[in-house]
Amino acid sequence: MSLFVKFFLLLSLCISGVQASTLPPKQDRPDSKDIIFDTSTYEDVIDMSYTTSTFHLPALCKDAAYAKSCSFFENYYVSKFEHDYIGYITDNLNFDDESDDLFIQRDIAYQDVTFDFRVIKELGFMCAIVLVKQEFLDQKATLTDVYNFNLETKKFVHFEDLFEDPTLAAMTCSNLVFDKFKEYGYKNLYLIKAQIEVDPRNFVLLPDGIEFIFTKGTVAPNEVNSRLFISVDDLITARPKKEWFPSMKGEVLGRKHVSHGIKSKLLN
């Protein structure tokens, strides 16, 4: 198996995510009344020298208030895929053999990226859930990414932002995830458990807790829902910050959120 494929398969086993600290420059936050409840989608295809990326985007991305954020994510996935594939080509070139087919013929790599944007109006932030399917030659890889970011500051919300004791919170989440899926006996679970202990990612921030989402087939069979909601009550010893979890303030918000896009395809 090539280094390129190993890299992407490892990403699908671990909890992945962008390390950038901010999105594009601050935009005006839309009022709740301006949010359009439109679950329709459209496609955008971007061709590069060695890769083709097909994006399935919610109608929300055509709204001026969110267009730059959507563009940011598109550009990230296009450039990263192109960069990684060029790296694969370079690593596999035989520079001593000018007849090597890779010098003159390079198969195009393809990726299919599906977005689900969720606006948490009560807290003023958005969650992006991304399903990525990549393919070149006879190889395939699938990964799931989740990002939470503040609509006002345009900064990503990280796990350590949510708790006074993020280390304890991470250990608690790691143990709960392991207990939830250990019955299936997937060896990948040990790697994911370790990942969560040091750098929890791929979680949806909700008013009364967080929900981890894993790539299908990595912690349980494909037909099993690979998600785990962890209540803020389960994390109380880590001292959750009330600014992120309004249910701690006695407000009855439940797990209400506004979903834009194709949640049934990503999360059900």
mmCIF file of C-alpha atoms in Angstrom:
data_model
loop_
_atom_site.group_PDB
_atom_site.id
_atom_site.type_symbol
_atom_site.label_atom_id
_atom_site.label_comp_id
_atom_site.label_asym_id
_atom_site.label_seq_id
_atom_site.Cartn_x
_atom_site.Cartn_y
_atom_site.Cartn_z
ATOM 1 C CA MET A 1 0.000 0.000 0.000
ATOM 2 C CA SER A 2 1.390 3.417 -0.921
ATOM 3 C CA LEU A 3 2.419 6.060 1.589
ATOM 4 C CA PHE A 4 -0.321 8.298 0.217
ATOM 5 C CA VAL A 5 -3.038 5.744 0.885
ATOM 6 C CA LYS A 6 -1.620 4.864 4.294
ATOM 7 C CA PHE A 7 -1.708 8.529 5.203
ATOM 8 C CA PHE A 8 -5.382 8.922 4.353
ATOM 9 C CA LEU A 9 -6.397 5.641 5.948
ATOM 10 C CA LEU A 10 -4.649 6.724 9.142
ATOM 11 C CA LEU A 11 -6.620 9.959 8.996
ATOM 12 C CA SER A 12 -9.829 7.946 8.777
ATOM 13 C CA LEU A 13 -8.858 5.957 11.860
ATOM 14 C CA CYS A 14 -7.939 8.975 13.935
ATOM 15 C CA ILE A 15 -10.022 11.985 14.775
ATOM 16 C CA SER A 16 -8.927 14.585 12.287
ATOM 17 C CA GLY A 17 -9.425 18.331 11.997
ATOM 18 C CA VAL A 18 -7.952 21.588 10.771
ATOM 19 C CA GLN A 19 -5.313 23.202 12.967
ATOM 20 C CA ALA A 20 -5.995 26.725 11.690
ATOM 21 C CA SER A 21 -6.958 29.168 14.411
ATOM 22 C CA THR A 22 -9.241 31.427 12.428
ATOM 23 C CA LEU A 23 -11.576 31.535 9.486
ATOM 24 C CA PRO A 24 -11.651 34.377 6.943
ATOM 25 C CA PRO A 25 -11.942 37.961 8.245
ATOM 26 C CA LYS A 26 -14.880 38.737 10.512
ATOM 27 C CA GLN A 27 -18.257 39.052 8.843
ATOM 28 C CA ASP A 28 -21.416 40.544 10.233
ATOM 29 C CA ARG A 29 -23.330 37.981 12.217
ATOM 30 C CA PRO A 30 -26.775 37.410 10.679
ATOM 31 C CA ASP A 31 -29.829 37.919 12.824
ATOM 32 C CA SER A 32 -31.899 34.829 13.559
ATOM 33 C CA LYS A 33 -34.704 36.183 11.419
ATOM 34 C CA ASP A 34 -32.342 36.322 8.449
ATOM 35 C CA ILE A 35 -31.446 32.636 8.542
ATOM 36 C CA ILE A 36 -33.061 30.792 5.672
ATOM 37 C CA PHE A 37 -34.334 27.332 6.552
ATOM 38 C CA ASP A 38 -33.403 25.783 3.231
ATOM 39 C CA THR A 39 -32.166 22.197 3.200
ATOM 40 C CA SER A 40 -31.531 22.071 -0.543
ATOM 41 C CA THR A 41 -28.002 21.501 -1.831
ATOM 42 C CA TYR A 42 -25.912 22.248 -4.892
ATOM 43 C CA GLU A 43 -22.631 20.964 -6.351
ATOM 44 C CA ASP A 44 -19.382 22.733 -7.018
ATOM 45 C CA VAL A 45 -16.587 20.999 -8.951
ATOM 46 C CA ILE A 46 -13.000 22.252 -8.778
ATOM 47 C CA ASP A 47 -10.347 20.853 -11.114
ATOM 48 C CA MET A 48 -6.668 21.172 -10.314
ATOM 49 C CA SER A 49 -3.615 19.829 -12.158
ATOM 50 C CA TYR A 50 -3.748 16.404 -10.527
ATOM 51 C CA THR A 51 -7.027 16.289 -8.606
ATOM 52 C CA THR A 52 -10.754 16.857 -9.032
ATOM 53 C CA SER A 53 -12.904 17.773 -6.035
ATOM 54 C CA THR A 54 -16.698 17.611 -6.054
ATOM 55 C CA PHE A 55 -18.407 19.489 -3.234
ATOM 56 C CA HIS A 56 -21.994 18.987 -2.087
ATOM 57 C CA LEU A 57 -22.884 22.247 -0.379
ATOM 58 C CA PRO A 58 -26.004 23.426 1.467
ATOM 59 C CA ALA A 59 -27.947 26.413 0.127
ATOM 60 C CA LEU A 60 -26.659 28.265 3.188
ATOM 61 C CA CYS A 61 -23.343 28.737 1.363
ATOM 62 C CA LYS A 62 -25.035 31.044 -1.146
ATOM 63 C CA ASP A 63 -25.998 33.409 1.672
ATOM 64 C CA ALA A 64 -23.580 36.344 1.817
ATOM 65 C CA ALA A 65 -23.196 35.904 5.579
ATOM 66 C CA TYR A 66 -21.773 32.393 5.193
ATOM 67 C CA ALA A 67 -20.255 32.367 1.684
ATOM 68 C CA LYS A 68 -16.715 33.199 2.822
ATOM 69 C CA SER A 69 -16.766 30.492 5.459
ATOM 70 C CA CYS A 70 -17.863 27.912 2.889
ATOM 71 C CA SER A 71 -15.185 29.112 0.483
ATOM 72 C CA PHE A 72 -12.569 28.752 3.208
ATOM 73 C CA PHE A 73 -13.448 25.093 3.704
ATOM 74 C CA GLU A 74 -13.544 24.396 -0.033
ATOM 75 C CA ASN A 75 -10.113 25.933 -0.552
ATOM 76 C CA TYR A 76 -8.696 23.995 2.380
ATOM 77 C CA TYR A 77 -9.851 20.601 1.116
ATOM 78 C CA VAL A 78 -8.848 21.312 -2.495
ATOM 79 C CA SER A 79 -5.345 22.529 -1.665
ATOM 80 C CA LYS A 80 -4.658 19.801 0.889
ATOM 81 C CA PHE A 81 -5.738 17.029 -1.466
ATOM 82 C CA GLU A 82 -3.649 18.443 -4.330
ATOM 83 C CA HIS A 83 -0.635 18.889 -2.057
ATOM 84 C CA ASP A 84 -0.848 15.354 -0.657
ATOM 85 C CA TYR A 85 -1.255 13.793 -4.097
ATOM 86 C CA ILE A 86 1.737 15.691 -5.488
ATOM 87 C CA GLY A 87 3.686 14.392 -2.517
ATOM 88 C CA TYR A 88 2.624 10.855 -3.392
ATOM 89 C CA ILE A 89 3.715 11.285 -7.017
ATOM 90 C CA THR A 90 7.090 12.693 -5.972
ATOM 91 C CA ASP A 91 7.687 9.899 -3.458
ATOM 92 C CA ASN A 92 6.993 7.243 -6.085
ATOM 93 C CA LEU A 93 8.974 8.682 -9.003
ATOM 94 C CA ASN A 94 11.979 6.705 -10.146
ATOM 95 C CA PHE A 95 14.340 9.530 -11.050
ATOM 96 C CA ASP A 96 16.845 7.055 -12.519
ATOM 97 C CA ASP A 97 14.316 5.805 -15.055
ATOM 98 C CA GLU A 98 13.080 8.503 -17.440
ATOM 99 C CA SER A 99 10.651 6.014 -18.937
ATOM 100 C CA ASP A 100 8.743 5.899 -15.648
ATOM 101 C CA ASP A 101 5.073 6.464 -16.546
ATOM 102 C CA LEU A 102 4.683 8.957 -13.716
ATOM 103 C CA PHE A 103 6.898 11.398 -15.617
ATOM 104 C CA ILE A 104 4.449 11.665 -18.496
ATOM 105 C CA GLN A 105 1.130 10.230 -17.309
ATOM 106 C CA ARG A 106 -0.497 10.899 -13.971
ATOM 107 C CA ASP A 107 -3.906 9.523 -13.109
ATOM 108 C CA ILE A 108 -6.262 12.125 -11.670
ATOM 109 C CA ALA A 109 -7.198 11.664 -8.017
ATOM 110 C CA TYR A 110 -10.811 12.333 -7.019
ATOM 111 C CA GLN A 111 -12.496 13.395 -3.829
ATOM 112 C CA ASP A 112 -16.155 13.849 -2.963
ATOM 113 C CA VAL A 113 -16.817 16.243 -0.073
ATOM 114 C CA THR A 114 -20.216 16.611 1.603
ATOM 115 C CA PHE A 115 -20.923 19.441 4.063
ATOM 116 C CA ASP A 116 -23.540 19.824 6.782
ATOM 117 C CA PHE A 117 -23.528 23.222 8.496
ATOM 118 C CA ARG A 118 -25.366 23.581 11.801
ATOM 119 C CA VAL A 119 -26.090 26.995 13.284
ATOM 120 C CA ILE A 120 -26.457 27.084 17.065
ATOM 121 C CA LYS A 121 -28.336 30.358 17.309
ATOM 122 C CA GLU A 122 -28.440 30.511 21.108
ATOM 123 C CA LEU A 123 -24.644 30.496 21.382
ATOM 124 C CA GLY A 124 -23.756 32.345 18.185
ATOM 125 C CA PHE A 125 -21.607 29.656 16.605
ATOM 126 C CA MET A 126 -21.713 27.237 13.716
ATOM 127 C CA CYS A 127 -20.711 23.599 13.413
ATOM 128 C CA ALA A 128 -19.454 22.122 10.143
ATOM 129 C CA ILE A 129 -19.626 18.359 9.640
ATOM 130 C CA VAL A 130 -17.658 17.152 6.642
ATOM 131 C CA LEU A 131 -17.665 13.706 5.005
ATOM 132 C CA VAL A 132 -14.735 13.158 2.639
ATOM 133 C CA LYS A 133 -14.384 10.255 0.185
ATOM 134 C CA GLN A 134 -11.143 10.042 -1.781
ATOM 135 C CA GLU A 135 -10.088 7.754 -4.604
ATOM 136 C CA PHE A 136 -7.227 7.272 -7.045
ATOM 137 C CA LEU A 137 -6.157 4.205 -8.992
ATOM 138 C CA ASP A 138 -7.768 1.330 -7.068
ATOM 139 C CA GLN A 139 -7.427 2.897 -3.647
ATOM 140 C CA LYS A 140 -10.156 4.499 -1.538
ATOM 141 C CA ALA A 141 -10.259 6.342 1.773
ATOM 142 C CA THR A 142 -13.036 7.905 3.859
ATOM 143 C CA LEU A 143 -12.782 10.358 6.718
ATOM 144 C CA THR A 144 -15.064 12.563 8.782
ATOM 145 C CA ASP A 145 -14.141 16.023 10.084
ATOM 146 C CA VAL A 146 -16.065 18.240 12.526
ATOM 147 C CA TYR A 147 -15.368 21.927 13.235
ATOM 148 C CA ASN A 148 -17.000 24.395 15.615
ATOM 149 C CA PHE A 149 -16.408 28.114 15.139
ATOM 150 C CA ASN A 150 -17.663 31.360 16.558
ATOM 151 C CA LEU A 151 -19.763 33.388 14.123
ATOM 152 C CA GLU A 152 -18.667 36.692 15.652
ATOM 153 C CA THR A 153 -14.932 36.221 16.207
ATOM 154 C CA LYS A 154 -14.450 33.779 13.303
ATOM 155 C CA LYS A 155 -12.206 31.686 15.534
ATOM 156 C CA PHE A 156 -12.391 27.937 15.835
ATOM 157 C CA VAL A 157 -13.690 26.633 19.149
ATOM 158 C CA HIS A 158 -11.268 24.074 20.566
ATOM 159 C CA PHE A 159 -11.892 21.458 23.232
ATOM 160 C CA GLU A 160 -9.663 23.216 25.743
ATOM 161 C CA ASP A 161 -11.822 26.347 25.417
ATOM 162 C CA LEU A 162 -14.799 24.560 26.927
ATOM 163 C CA PHE A 163 -13.510 23.448 30.338
ATOM 164 C CA GLU A 164 -11.553 24.757 33.288
ATOM 165 C CA ASP A 165 -9.830 21.361 33.415
ATOM 166 C CA PRO A 166 -9.659 20.199 29.769
ATOM 167 C CA THR A 167 -7.268 17.333 30.613
ATOM 168 C CA LEU A 168 -9.785 15.742 32.963
ATOM 169 C CA ALA A 169 -12.568 16.341 30.431
ATOM 170 C CA ALA A 170 -10.511 14.652 27.696
ATOM 171 C CA MET A 171 -9.812 11.619 29.871
ATOM 172 C CA THR A 172 -13.505 11.347 30.754
ATOM 173 C CA CYS A 173 -14.536 11.507 27.094
ATOM 174 C CA SER A 174 -11.868 8.995 26.131
ATOM 175 C CA ASN A 175 -13.125 6.476 28.676
ATOM 176 C CA LEU A 176 -16.781 6.976 27.764
ATOM 177 C CA VAL A 177 -16.054 6.510 24.048
ATOM 178 C CA PHE A 178 -14.102 3.330 24.781
ATOM 179 C CA ASP A 179 -16.873 1.931 26.996
ATOM 180 C CA LYS A 180 -19.494 2.719 24.335
ATOM 181 C CA PHE A 181 -17.803 0.889 21.467
ATOM 182 C CA LYS A 182 -15.559 -1.734 23.090
ATOM 183 C CA GLU A 183 -18.138 -4.482 22.556
ATOM 184 C CA TYR A 184 -17.395 -4.465 18.824
ATOM 185 C CA GLY A 185 -13.740 -5.322 19.330
ATOM 186 C CA TYR A 186 -12.323 -2.919 16.739
ATOM 187 C CA LYS A 187 -8.573 -2.445 17.223
ATOM 188 C CA ASN A 188 -8.866 1.105 15.865
ATOM 189 C CA LEU A 189 -10.695 2.029 19.061
ATOM 190 C CA TYR A 190 -7.442 1.935 21.046
ATOM 191 C CA LEU A 191 -5.847 4.459 18.689
ATOM 192 C CA ILE A 192 -8.912 6.691 18.850
ATOM 193 C CA LYS A 193 -9.016 6.450 22.651
ATOM 194 C CA ALA A 194 -5.402 7.635 22.814
ATOM 195 C CA GLN A 195 -6.135 10.433 20.340
ATOM 196 C CA ILE A 196 -9.010 11.752 22.443
ATOM 197 C CA GLU A 197 -6.870 11.698 25.585
ATOM 198 C CA VAL A 198 -4.326 14.111 24.107
ATOM 199 C CA ASP A 199 -6.344 16.114 21.548
ATOM 200 C CA PRO A 200 -10.130 15.609 21.393
ATOM 201 C CA ARG A 201 -11.589 16.478 17.976
ATOM 202 C CA ASN A 202 -14.571 15.660 15.777
ATOM 203 C CA PHE A 203 -17.158 16.713 18.313
ATOM 204 C CA VAL A 204 -20.303 18.759 17.822
ATOM 205 C CA LEU A 205 -20.752 21.411 20.500
ATOM 206 C CA LEU A 206 -24.319 21.485 21.846
ATOM 207 C CA PRO A 207 -26.002 23.572 24.592
ATOM 208 C CA ASP A 208 -26.038 20.634 27.010
ATOM 209 C CA GLY A 209 -22.973 18.624 26.037
ATOM 210 C CA ILE A 210 -20.828 17.447 23.144
ATOM 211 C CA GLU A 211 -21.339 14.718 20.572
ATOM 212 C CA PHE A 212 -18.435 12.813 19.029
ATOM 213 C CA ILE A 213 -18.831 11.653 15.435
ATOM 214 C CA PHE A 214 -16.574 8.951 13.996
ATOM 215 C CA THR A 215 -16.016 7.742 10.458
ATOM 216 C CA LYS A 216 -18.275 4.776 9.781
ATOM 217 C CA GLY A 217 -16.530 1.454 10.147
ATOM 218 C CA THR A 218 -13.708 2.660 12.408
ATOM 219 C CA VAL A 219 -15.160 1.899 15.854
ATOM 220 C CA ALA A 220 -18.161 -0.278 14.975
ATOM 221 C CA PRO A 221 -19.777 -1.982 11.959
ATOM 222 C CA ASN A 222 -21.086 0.306 9.212
ATOM 223 C CA GLU A 223 -24.694 -0.280 10.222
ATOM 224 C CA VAL A 224 -24.026 0.963 13.768
ATOM 225 C CA ASN A 225 -24.451 4.666 14.515
ATOM 226 C CA SER A 226 -20.858 5.780 15.194
ATOM 227 C CA ARG A 227 -21.750 8.719 17.434
ATOM 228 C CA LEU A 228 -21.710 9.333 21.164
ATOM 229 C CA PHE A 229 -23.382 12.208 22.994
ATOM 230 C CA ILE A 230 -21.728 13.096 26.312
ATOM 231 C CA SER A 231 -23.840 15.231 28.624
ATOM 232 C CA VAL A 232 -22.396 18.218 30.413
ATOM 233 C CA ASP A 233 -23.470 16.408 33.622
ATOM 234 C CA ASP A 234 -20.959 13.642 32.816
ATOM 235 C CA LEU A 235 -18.230 16.280 32.548
ATOM 236 C CA ILE A 236 -19.148 18.355 35.587
ATOM 237 C CA THR A 237 -15.949 17.498 37.507
ATOM 238 C CA ALA A 238 -13.947 19.121 34.677
ATOM 239 C CA ARG A 239 -15.826 22.370 35.383
ATOM 240 C CA PRO A 240 -17.510 23.138 32.036
ATOM 241 C CA LYS A 241 -17.684 26.839 31.198
ATOM 242 C CA LYS A 242 -21.225 28.169 31.392
ATOM 243 C CA GLU A 243 -20.692 30.465 28.416
ATOM 244 C CA TRP A 244 -20.635 27.387 26.175
ATOM 245 C CA PHE A 245 -23.216 25.251 27.962
ATOM 246 C CA PRO A 246 -26.302 27.390 28.700
ATOM 247 C CA SER A 247 -28.141 24.401 30.145
ATOM 248 C CA MET A 248 -25.937 24.900 33.222
ATOM 249 C CA LYS A 249 -27.541 28.315 33.699
ATOM 250 C CA GLY A 250 -30.958 26.757 34.063
ATOM 251 C CA GLU A 251 -32.047 27.812 30.576
ATOM 252 C CA VAL A 252 -34.239 25.288 28.834
ATOM 253 C CA LEU A 253 -32.475 25.011 25.494
ATOM 254 C CA GLY A 254 -32.197 21.266 25.230
ATOM 255 C CA ARG A 255 -30.310 20.094 22.156
ATOM 256 C CA LYS A 256 -32.093 22.396 19.752
ATOM 257 C CA HIS A 257 -30.106 23.517 16.767
ATOM 258 C CA VAL A 258 -30.703 24.646 13.225
ATOM 259 C CA SER A 259 -29.383 22.260 10.617
ATOM 260 C CA HIS A 260 -28.612 23.294 7.078
ATOM 261 C CA GLY A 261 -27.629 20.750 4.463
ATOM 262 C CA ILE A 262 -27.981 16.993 4.359
ATOM 263 C CA LYS A 263 -27.844 15.765 7.910
ATOM 264 C CA SER A 264 -29.614 12.506 7.046
ATOM 265 C CA LYS A 265 -26.789 11.530 4.720
ATOM 266 C CA LEU A 266 -24.034 12.408 7.201
ATOM 267 C CA LEU A 267 -25.429 11.643 10.603
ATOM 268 C CA ASN A 268 -28.220 9.102 10.303
#
